[in-house]
Every structure is written in structure tokens, then in C-alpha cells.
């Protein structure tokens, strides 16, 4: 099975791009959604988190207090590493399971942190959706109710643009219109199908 990893910084147009792939019949596995599964109520990740931090890490509903956990890992690097070591293998298993279920000609693994979390290991090739930081800020602010400062903080927490581009097998520049994006996605789609069929 051929897996194309799709990534890009916040507001680059990953969702817009993967929606287009999806409309072309390509199955899209969303790592962002799967990454929340192990910390749901009753799941093994949350059980381990509660063992480490006690009941104070839970809301009264028994669900994870994400804000509290974020504060802990923001303050202590070793706690961030502990959490990543716990969750990354659990998420990787879920991704593998979902990818196996796909029956489309190739499959997309969409992830905002494809390179940062080594989820690119699941992929044969990778695609980066790329825009300037100014466009990222502008489009994210239009989409979400966030300040410019909040967007820039998120950008700084992600892999830097040049490193991301260096790791990409394919790059789609998304400074133009949504129609331009659709055209570029369709071109790559045809190219991948031709590549897969000749193998
Ligand atoms: P990501 O998933 O990478 O965070 P999105 O796909 O949600 O980014 O795109 C961010 C915002 O920009 C969305 O509101 C989306 O509709 C819009 N957008 C994406 N690509 C374009 C484009 N080429 N032209 C105009 N708006 C765009």
C-alpha cells in the first residue's frame, strides 16, 4: 500500500488540500483525530496519565483536563518527553490500523506534526503544503478566533519552514486561490496514480 503523508504549518491549507484528495476518492487518515483517542476516558493512555499525576489531572466528568496537562508539560521538559514516549507508540498503532483498512488506490496520512512526531515513518512519500508565514497568520486569524501572537507561538512550536521543505518529496505552494490548489492537487494525484500503476 502506498501512503502519502500530507503536512504543513498551521493555516497552510492541509485540510483544504486533503478535502480535495478525498473528493478524488483517496482515503484520508487524520493523525490529529487519532492522536486524541488514547487520552479518551477509559483508554490506556489516560489510565497511565492518571497513575502519574493523580486524580487532579481529570475533570469532574473523568475526562482529561487538557489545560492542566499542557501546563505541566510546558513547565517541565522531562514530563513532555514522558508523555510523548507514552502516546506516540499508541498513536502509531492506531494509524497503522487505520491505514490497513484503506482500500483506495493510495492513502493519505494527514498530520500537522508529520515530521516532528516521525509519523512520516508510515509514509512512502510526503507532501508539504507551503505558504509564507504572513499567509499562515492571515488565514488562521480568518478561520479561528485567535490573535496574531497566538498563531506565531504555534508556528514557533512547529518544525521550521525550511526544514519541512527539505524533508518533503512533493511541495504544493498554496499562495493562490482554492482553484489553483485544486489544480495542483489533481496534477499530483494523476502523477501518483501513474507512478503506482507502473510499479
Ligand atoms: P490547515 O489545515 O493547514 O491548518 P486549512 O486548510 O484549514 O489549514 O486552511 C486555513 C484557512 O485558509 C481555511 O479557512 C481555508 O479555507 C483557507 N484557505 C486554504 N487555502 C486557501 C486558498 N488557496 N485561498 C484562500 N483560502 C484558503
PDB file of C-alpha atoms and ligand atoms in Angstrom:
ATOM      1  CA  UNK A   1       0.000   0.000   0.000  1.00  0.00           C
ATOM      2  CA  UNK A   2       1.288   3.444  -0.945  1.00  0.00           C
ATOM      3  CA  UNK A   3       0.935   6.106   1.751  1.00  0.00           C
ATOM      4  CA  UNK A   4       1.351   9.818   1.061  1.00  0.00           C
ATOM      5  CA  UNK A   5       1.938  11.885   4.184  1.00  0.00           C
ATOM      6  CA  UNK A   6       0.487  15.384   3.955  1.00  0.00           C
ATOM      7  CA  UNK A   7       1.678  18.133   6.257  1.00  0.00           C
ATOM      8  CA  UNK A   8       2.274  21.863   6.505  1.00  0.00           C
ATOM      9  CA  UNK A   9       2.281  24.551   9.155  1.00  0.00           C
ATOM     10  CA  UNK A  10      -0.868  25.847  10.801  1.00  0.00           C
ATOM     11  CA  UNK A  11      -3.131  27.570   8.278  1.00  0.00           C
ATOM     12  CA  UNK A  12      -1.109  26.362   5.272  1.00  0.00           C
ATOM     13  CA  UNK A  13      -4.127  24.621   3.740  1.00  0.00           C
ATOM     14  CA  UNK A  14      -3.655  20.974   4.762  1.00  0.00           C
ATOM     15  CA  UNK A  15      -7.360  20.433   5.374  1.00  0.00           C
ATOM     16  CA  UNK A  16      -8.276  22.256   2.161  1.00  0.00           C
ATOM     17  CA  UNK A  17      -5.828  20.024   0.259  1.00  0.00           C
ATOM     18  CA  UNK A  18      -6.864  16.748   1.872  1.00  0.00           C
ATOM     19  CA  UNK A  19     -10.536  17.588   1.240  1.00  0.00           C
ATOM     20  CA  UNK A  20      -9.666  17.749  -2.453  1.00  0.00           C
ATOM     21  CA  UNK A  21      -7.800  14.400  -2.329  1.00  0.00           C
ATOM     22  CA  UNK A  22     -10.805  12.951  -0.544  1.00  0.00           C
ATOM     23  CA  UNK A  23     -13.164  14.216  -3.269  1.00  0.00           C
ATOM     24  CA  UNK A  24     -10.949  12.349  -5.760  1.00  0.00           C
ATOM     25  CA  UNK A  25     -11.649   9.100  -3.881  1.00  0.00           C
ATOM     26  CA  UNK A  26      -8.463   8.932  -1.829  1.00  0.00           C
ATOM     27  CA  UNK A  27      -8.900   7.718   1.738  1.00  0.00           C
ATOM     28  CA  UNK A  28      -7.586  10.277   4.241  1.00  0.00           C
ATOM     29  CA  UNK A  29      -6.400   9.083   7.652  1.00  0.00           C
ATOM     30  CA  UNK A  30      -6.302  12.027  10.072  1.00  0.00           C
ATOM     31  CA  UNK A  31      -3.477  11.719  12.617  1.00  0.00           C
ATOM     32  CA  UNK A  32      -4.800  14.727  14.537  1.00  0.00           C
ATOM     33  CA  UNK A  33      -8.094  12.949  15.271  1.00  0.00           C
ATOM     34  CA  UNK A  34      -6.378   9.630  16.091  1.00  0.00           C
ATOM     35  CA  UNK A  35      -3.930  11.366  18.445  1.00  0.00           C
ATOM     36  CA  UNK A  36      -6.832  12.240  20.746  1.00  0.00           C
ATOM     37  CA  UNK A  37      -8.089   8.645  21.054  1.00  0.00           C
ATOM     38  CA  UNK A  38      -5.565   7.263  23.599  1.00  0.00           C
ATOM     39  CA  UNK A  39      -6.417  10.021  26.093  1.00  0.00           C
ATOM     40  CA  UNK A  40     -10.149   9.459  25.978  1.00  0.00           C
ATOM     41  CA  UNK A  41     -11.959   8.179  29.071  1.00  0.00           C
ATOM     42  CA  UNK A  42     -11.180   4.512  29.714  1.00  0.00           C
ATOM     43  CA  UNK A  43      -8.287   4.403  27.203  1.00  0.00           C
ATOM     44  CA  UNK A  44      -4.861   3.131  28.256  1.00  0.00           C
ATOM     45  CA  UNK A  45      -3.073   6.445  27.711  1.00  0.00           C
ATOM     46  CA  UNK A  46      -5.368   8.261  30.099  1.00  0.00           C
ATOM     47  CA  UNK A  47      -5.041   5.456  32.671  1.00  0.00           C
ATOM     48  CA  UNK A  48      -1.229   5.933  32.663  1.00  0.00           C
ATOM     49  CA  UNK A  49      -1.546   9.724  32.843  1.00  0.00           C
ATOM     50  CA  UNK A  50      -3.805   9.408  35.889  1.00  0.00           C
ATOM     51  CA  UNK A  51      -1.315   6.998  37.522  1.00  0.00           C
ATOM     52  CA  UNK A  52       1.451   9.583  37.103  1.00  0.00           C
ATOM     53  CA  UNK A  53      -0.359  12.791  38.081  1.00  0.00           C
ATOM     54  CA  UNK A  54      -3.261  11.558  40.180  1.00  0.00           C
ATOM     55  CA  UNK A  55      -6.936  12.406  40.004  1.00  0.00           C
ATOM     56  CA  UNK A  56      -6.129  16.130  39.774  1.00  0.00           C
ATOM     57  CA  UNK A  57      -5.373  15.641  36.067  1.00  0.00           C
ATOM     58  CA  UNK A  58      -9.023  14.728  35.440  1.00  0.00           C
ATOM     59  CA  UNK A  59     -12.084  16.918  35.116  1.00  0.00           C
ATOM     60  CA  UNK A  60     -15.069  16.067  37.319  1.00  0.00           C
ATOM     61  CA  UNK A  61     -16.508  14.207  34.305  1.00  0.00           C
ATOM     62  CA  UNK A  62     -13.497  11.842  34.414  1.00  0.00           C
ATOM     63  CA  UNK A  63     -12.143  13.254  31.190  1.00  0.00           C
ATOM     64  CA  UNK A  64      -8.620  14.571  30.753  1.00  0.00           C
ATOM     65  CA  UNK A  65      -8.010  18.127  31.895  1.00  0.00           C
ATOM     66  CA  UNK A  66      -6.055  19.107  28.784  1.00  0.00           C
ATOM     67  CA  UNK A  67      -5.295  22.593  30.051  1.00  0.00           C
ATOM     68  CA  UNK A  68      -3.658  21.204  33.209  1.00  0.00           C
ATOM     69  CA  UNK A  69      -1.656  18.640  31.241  1.00  0.00           C
ATOM     70  CA  UNK A  70      -0.493  21.345  28.817  1.00  0.00           C
ATOM     71  CA  UNK A  71       0.686  23.442  31.784  1.00  0.00           C
ATOM     72  CA  UNK A  72       2.653  20.521  33.238  1.00  0.00           C
ATOM     73  CA  UNK A  73       4.465  19.703  30.005  1.00  0.00           C
ATOM     74  CA  UNK A  74       5.086  23.371  29.255  1.00  0.00           C
ATOM     75  CA  UNK A  75       6.842  23.765  32.603  1.00  0.00           C
ATOM     76  CA  UNK A  76       8.843  20.534  32.632  1.00  0.00           C
ATOM     77  CA  UNK A  77      10.640  19.202  29.577  1.00  0.00           C
ATOM     78  CA  UNK A  78      11.021  15.728  31.150  1.00  0.00           C
ATOM     79  CA  UNK A  79       7.245  15.451  31.569  1.00  0.00           C
ATOM     80  CA  UNK A  80       6.788  16.365  27.907  1.00  0.00           C
ATOM     81  CA  UNK A  81       9.208  13.592  26.948  1.00  0.00           C
ATOM     82  CA  UNK A  82       7.448  11.127  29.258  1.00  0.00           C
ATOM     83  CA  UNK A  83       4.090  11.977  27.685  1.00  0.00           C
ATOM     84  CA  UNK A  84       5.432  11.685  24.146  1.00  0.00           C
ATOM     85  CA  UNK A  85       7.012   8.309  24.922  1.00  0.00           C
ATOM     86  CA  UNK A  86       3.658   7.139  26.256  1.00  0.00           C
ATOM     87  CA  UNK A  87       1.419   8.465  23.495  1.00  0.00           C
ATOM     88  CA  UNK A  88       3.447   8.220  20.288  1.00  0.00           C
ATOM     89  CA  UNK A  89       3.522   4.388  20.145  1.00  0.00           C
ATOM     90  CA  UNK A  90      -0.217   4.217  20.966  1.00  0.00           C
ATOM     91  CA  UNK A  91      -0.983   6.730  18.196  1.00  0.00           C
ATOM     92  CA  UNK A  92       1.337   4.908  15.781  1.00  0.00           C
ATOM     93  CA  UNK A  93      -0.621   1.663  16.361  1.00  0.00           C
ATOM     94  CA  UNK A  94      -3.923   3.430  15.662  1.00  0.00           C
ATOM     95  CA  UNK A  95      -2.500   4.983  12.483  1.00  0.00           C
ATOM     96  CA  UNK A  96      -1.228   1.579  11.265  1.00  0.00           C
ATOM     97  CA  UNK A  97      -4.632   0.003  11.920  1.00  0.00           C
ATOM     98  CA  UNK A  98      -6.478   2.761  10.016  1.00  0.00           C
ATOM     99  CA  UNK A  99      -4.041   2.660   7.096  1.00  0.00           C
ATOM    100  CA  UNK A 100      -4.527  -1.119   6.804  1.00  0.00           C
ATOM    101  CA  UNK A 101      -8.281  -0.646   6.483  1.00  0.00           C
ATOM    102  CA  UNK A 102      -7.926   1.604   3.436  1.00  0.00           C
ATOM    103  CA  UNK A 103      -8.826   0.213   0.030  1.00  0.00           C
ATOM    104  CA  UNK A 104      -8.246   3.306  -2.113  1.00  0.00           C
ATOM    105  CA  UNK A 105      -5.535   3.355  -4.769  1.00  0.00           C
ATOM    106  CA  UNK A 106      -3.230   5.083  -2.319  1.00  0.00           C
ATOM    107  CA  UNK A 107      -3.869   6.503   1.121  1.00  0.00           C
ATOM    108  CA  UNK A 108      -3.175   9.850   2.730  1.00  0.00           C
ATOM    109  CA  UNK A 109      -1.888  10.299   6.230  1.00  0.00           C
ATOM    110  CA  UNK A 110      -2.673  13.901   7.146  1.00  0.00           C
ATOM    111  CA  UNK A 111      -0.751  15.235  10.116  1.00  0.00           C
ATOM    112  CA  UNK A 112       0.195  18.713  11.320  1.00  0.00           C
ATOM    113  CA  UNK A 113       3.210  17.116  13.034  1.00  0.00           C
ATOM    114  CA  UNK A 114       4.191  14.513  10.435  1.00  0.00           C
ATOM    115  CA  UNK A 115       7.946  15.132  10.716  1.00  0.00           C
ATOM    116  CA  UNK A 116       8.028  16.297  14.340  1.00  0.00           C
ATOM    117  CA  UNK A 117       6.483  13.022  15.593  1.00  0.00           C
ATOM    118  CA  UNK A 118       8.154  10.756  12.987  1.00  0.00           C
ATOM    119  CA  UNK A 119       4.720   9.804  11.642  1.00  0.00           C
ATOM    120  CA  UNK A 120       6.450  10.160   8.268  1.00  0.00           C
ATOM    121  CA  UNK A 121       7.765   6.629   9.027  1.00  0.00           C
ATOM    122  CA  UNK A 122       4.312   5.358   7.991  1.00  0.00           C
ATOM    123  CA  UNK A 123       4.666   7.038   4.581  1.00  0.00           C
ATOM    124  CA  UNK A 124       6.223   6.163   1.242  1.00  0.00           C
ATOM    125  CA  UNK A 125       6.391   9.825   0.232  1.00  0.00           C
ATOM    126  CA  UNK A 126       5.468  13.160   1.739  1.00  0.00           C
ATOM    127  CA  UNK A 127       3.723  16.289   0.526  1.00  0.00           C
ATOM    128  CA  UNK A 128       4.144  19.677   2.136  1.00  0.00           C
ATOM    129  CA  UNK A 129       1.533  22.386   1.614  1.00  0.00           C
ATOM    130  CA  UNK A 130       3.542  25.580   1.783  1.00  0.00           C
ATOM    131  CA  UNK A 131       2.681  29.243   2.302  1.00  0.00           C
ATOM    132  CA  UNK A 132       4.555  32.221   3.720  1.00  0.00           C
ATOM    133  CA  UNK A 133       4.294  32.944   7.438  1.00  0.00           C
ATOM    134  CA  UNK A 134       2.273  36.064   6.624  1.00  0.00           C
ATOM    135  CA  UNK A 135      -0.329  33.961   4.776  1.00  0.00           C
ATOM    136  CA  UNK A 136      -0.374  31.430   7.633  1.00  0.00           C
ATOM    137  CA  UNK A 137      -1.142  34.196  10.118  1.00  0.00           C
ATOM    138  CA  UNK A 138      -3.742  35.851   7.904  1.00  0.00           C
ATOM    139  CA  UNK A 139      -5.654  32.664   7.024  1.00  0.00           C
ATOM    140  CA  UNK A 140      -5.531  31.229  10.552  1.00  0.00           C
ATOM    141  CA  UNK A 141      -6.824  34.501  12.005  1.00  0.00           C
ATOM    142  CA  UNK A 142      -9.667  34.485   9.491  1.00  0.00           C
ATOM    143  CA  UNK A 143     -10.508  30.834  10.270  1.00  0.00           C
ATOM    144  CA  UNK A 144     -10.144  30.844  14.083  1.00  0.00           C
ATOM    145  CA  UNK A 145     -10.694  33.474  16.748  1.00  0.00           C
ATOM    146  CA  UNK A 146      -7.023  33.813  17.638  1.00  0.00           C
ATOM    147  CA  UNK A 147      -4.576  36.666  17.909  1.00  0.00           C
ATOM    148  CA  UNK A 148      -1.588  37.090  15.648  1.00  0.00           C
ATOM    149  CA  UNK A 149       0.632  36.385  18.671  1.00  0.00           C
ATOM    150  CA  UNK A 150      -1.103  33.038  19.325  1.00  0.00           C
ATOM    151  CA  UNK A 151      -0.625  31.975  15.710  1.00  0.00           C
ATOM    152  CA  UNK A 152       3.056  32.962  15.791  1.00  0.00           C
ATOM    153  CA  UNK A 153       3.565  30.958  19.014  1.00  0.00           C
ATOM    154  CA  UNK A 154       2.091  27.872  17.330  1.00  0.00           C
ATOM    155  CA  UNK A 155       4.268  28.430  14.253  1.00  0.00           C
ATOM    156  CA  UNK A 156       7.352  28.573  16.508  1.00  0.00           C
ATOM    157  CA  UNK A 157       6.357  25.263  18.174  1.00  0.00           C
ATOM    158  CA  UNK A 158       6.297  23.516  14.782  1.00  0.00           C
ATOM    159  CA  UNK A 159       9.228  22.417  12.624  1.00  0.00           C
ATOM    160  CA  UNK A 160      10.650  25.426  10.772  1.00  0.00           C
ATOM    161  CA  UNK A 161       9.635  26.057   7.205  1.00  0.00           C
ATOM    162  CA  UNK A 162      12.989  25.384   5.507  1.00  0.00           C
ATOM    163  CA  UNK A 163      13.481  22.102   7.382  1.00  0.00           C
ATOM    164  CA  UNK A 164       9.938  20.989   6.495  1.00  0.00           C
ATOM    165  CA  UNK A 165      10.522  21.800   2.836  1.00  0.00           C
ATOM    166  CA  UNK A 166      13.862  19.971   2.907  1.00  0.00           C
ATOM    167  CA  UNK A 167      12.121  16.790   4.121  1.00  0.00           C
ATOM    168  CA  UNK A 168       9.304  16.926   1.528  1.00  0.00           C
ATOM    169  CA  UNK A 169       9.143  14.720  -1.555  1.00  0.00           C
ATOM    170  CA  UNK A 170       6.445  16.946  -3.048  1.00  0.00           C
ATOM    171  CA  UNK A 171       5.605  20.588  -2.384  1.00  0.00           C
ATOM    172  CA  UNK A 172       2.420  22.423  -3.288  1.00  0.00           C
ATOM    173  CA  UNK A 173       2.657  26.180  -2.939  1.00  0.00           C
ATOM    174  CA  UNK A 174      -0.739  27.486  -1.750  1.00  0.00           C
ATOM    175  CA  UNK A 175      -0.490  31.269  -2.102  1.00  0.00           C
ATOM    176  CA  UNK A 176      -3.038  31.345  -4.934  1.00  0.00           C
ATOM    177  CA  UNK A 177      -6.772  30.633  -4.999  1.00  0.00           C
ATOM    178  CA  UNK A 178      -8.527  27.455  -3.853  1.00  0.00           C
ATOM    179  CA  UNK A 179      -8.976  26.640  -7.560  1.00  0.00           C
ATOM    180  CA  UNK A 180      -5.213  26.821  -8.026  1.00  0.00           C
ATOM    181  CA  UNK A 181      -4.820  24.463  -5.071  1.00  0.00           C
ATOM    182  CA  UNK A 182      -7.338  22.013  -6.567  1.00  0.00           C
ATOM    183  CA  UNK A 183      -5.455  22.065  -9.869  1.00  0.00           C
ATOM    184  CA  UNK A 184      -2.112  21.323  -8.185  1.00  0.00           C
ATOM    185  CA  UNK A 185      -3.645  18.513  -6.084  1.00  0.00           C
ATOM    186  CA  UNK A 186      -5.227  16.910  -9.161  1.00  0.00           C
ATOM    187  CA  UNK A 187      -1.906  17.043 -11.018  1.00  0.00           C
ATOM    188  CA  UNK A 188      -0.087  15.316  -8.188  1.00  0.00           C
ATOM    189  CA  UNK A 189      -2.913  12.776  -7.870  1.00  0.00           C
ATOM    190  CA  UNK A 190      -2.526  11.801 -11.552  1.00  0.00           C
ATOM    191  CA  UNK A 191       1.236  11.609 -11.173  1.00  0.00           C
ATOM    192  CA  UNK A 192       0.984   9.318  -8.135  1.00  0.00           C
ATOM    193  CA  UNK A 193      -1.539   7.044  -9.829  1.00  0.00           C
ATOM    194  CA  UNK A 194       0.745   6.707 -12.864  1.00  0.00           C
ATOM    195  CA  UNK A 195       3.695   6.009 -10.545  1.00  0.00           C
ATOM    196  CA  UNK A 196       1.760   3.376  -8.549  1.00  0.00           C
ATOM    197  CA  UNK A 197       0.339   1.657 -11.633  1.00  0.00           C
ATOM    198  CA  UNK A 198       3.747   1.245 -13.281  1.00  0.00           C
ATOM    199  CA  UNK A 199       5.159  -0.461 -10.172  1.00  0.00           C
TER     200      UNK A 199
HETATM  201  P1  LIG B   1      -4.582  23.830   7.918  1.00  0.00           P
HETATM  202  O1  LIG B   1      -5.439  22.587   7.862  1.00  0.00           O
HETATM  203  O2  LIG B   1      -3.236  23.646   7.287  1.00  0.00           O
HETATM  204  O3  LIG B   1      -4.460  24.465   9.287  1.00  0.00           O
HETATM  205  P2  LIG B   1      -6.760  24.981   6.364  1.00  0.00           P
HETATM  206  O4  LIG B   1      -6.892  24.031   5.237  1.00  0.00           O
HETATM  207  O5  LIG B   1      -7.793  24.928   7.448  1.00  0.00           O
HETATM  208  O6  LIG B   1      -5.275  24.943   7.001  1.00  0.00           O
HETATM  209  O7  LIG B   1      -6.677  26.456   5.747  1.00  0.00           O
HETATM  210  C1  LIG B   1      -6.652  27.594   6.605  1.00  0.00           C
HETATM  211  C2  LIG B   1      -7.743  28.566   6.167  1.00  0.00           C
HETATM  212  O8  LIG B   1      -7.370  29.112   4.901  1.00  0.00           O
HETATM  213  C3  LIG B   1      -9.108  27.908   5.955  1.00  0.00           C
HETATM  214  O9  LIG B   1     -10.107  28.807   6.337  1.00  0.00           O
HETATM  215  C4  LIG B   1      -9.129  27.644   4.446  1.00  0.00           C
HETATM  216  O10 LIG B   1     -10.433  27.624   3.927  1.00  0.00           O
HETATM  217  C5  LIG B   1      -8.344  28.821   3.911  1.00  0.00           C
HETATM  218  N1  LIG B   1      -7.590  28.515   2.671  1.00  0.00           N
HETATM  219  C6  LIG B   1      -6.822  27.451   2.426  1.00  0.00           C
HETATM  220  N2  LIG B   1      -6.264  27.534   1.200  1.00  0.00           N
HETATM  221  C7  LIG B   1      -6.716  28.685   0.649  1.00  0.00           C
HETATM  222  C8  LIG B   1      -6.512  29.335  -0.601  1.00  0.00           C
HETATM  223  N3  LIG B   1      -5.717  28.820  -1.546  1.00  0.00           N
HETATM  224  N4  LIG B   1      -7.149  30.515  -0.812  1.00  0.00           N
HETATM  225  C9  LIG B   1      -7.934  31.052   0.134  1.00  0.00           C
HETATM  226  N5  LIG B   1      -8.156  30.499   1.341  1.00  0.00           N
HETATM  227  C10 LIG B   1      -7.560  29.331   1.606  1.00  0.00           C
END
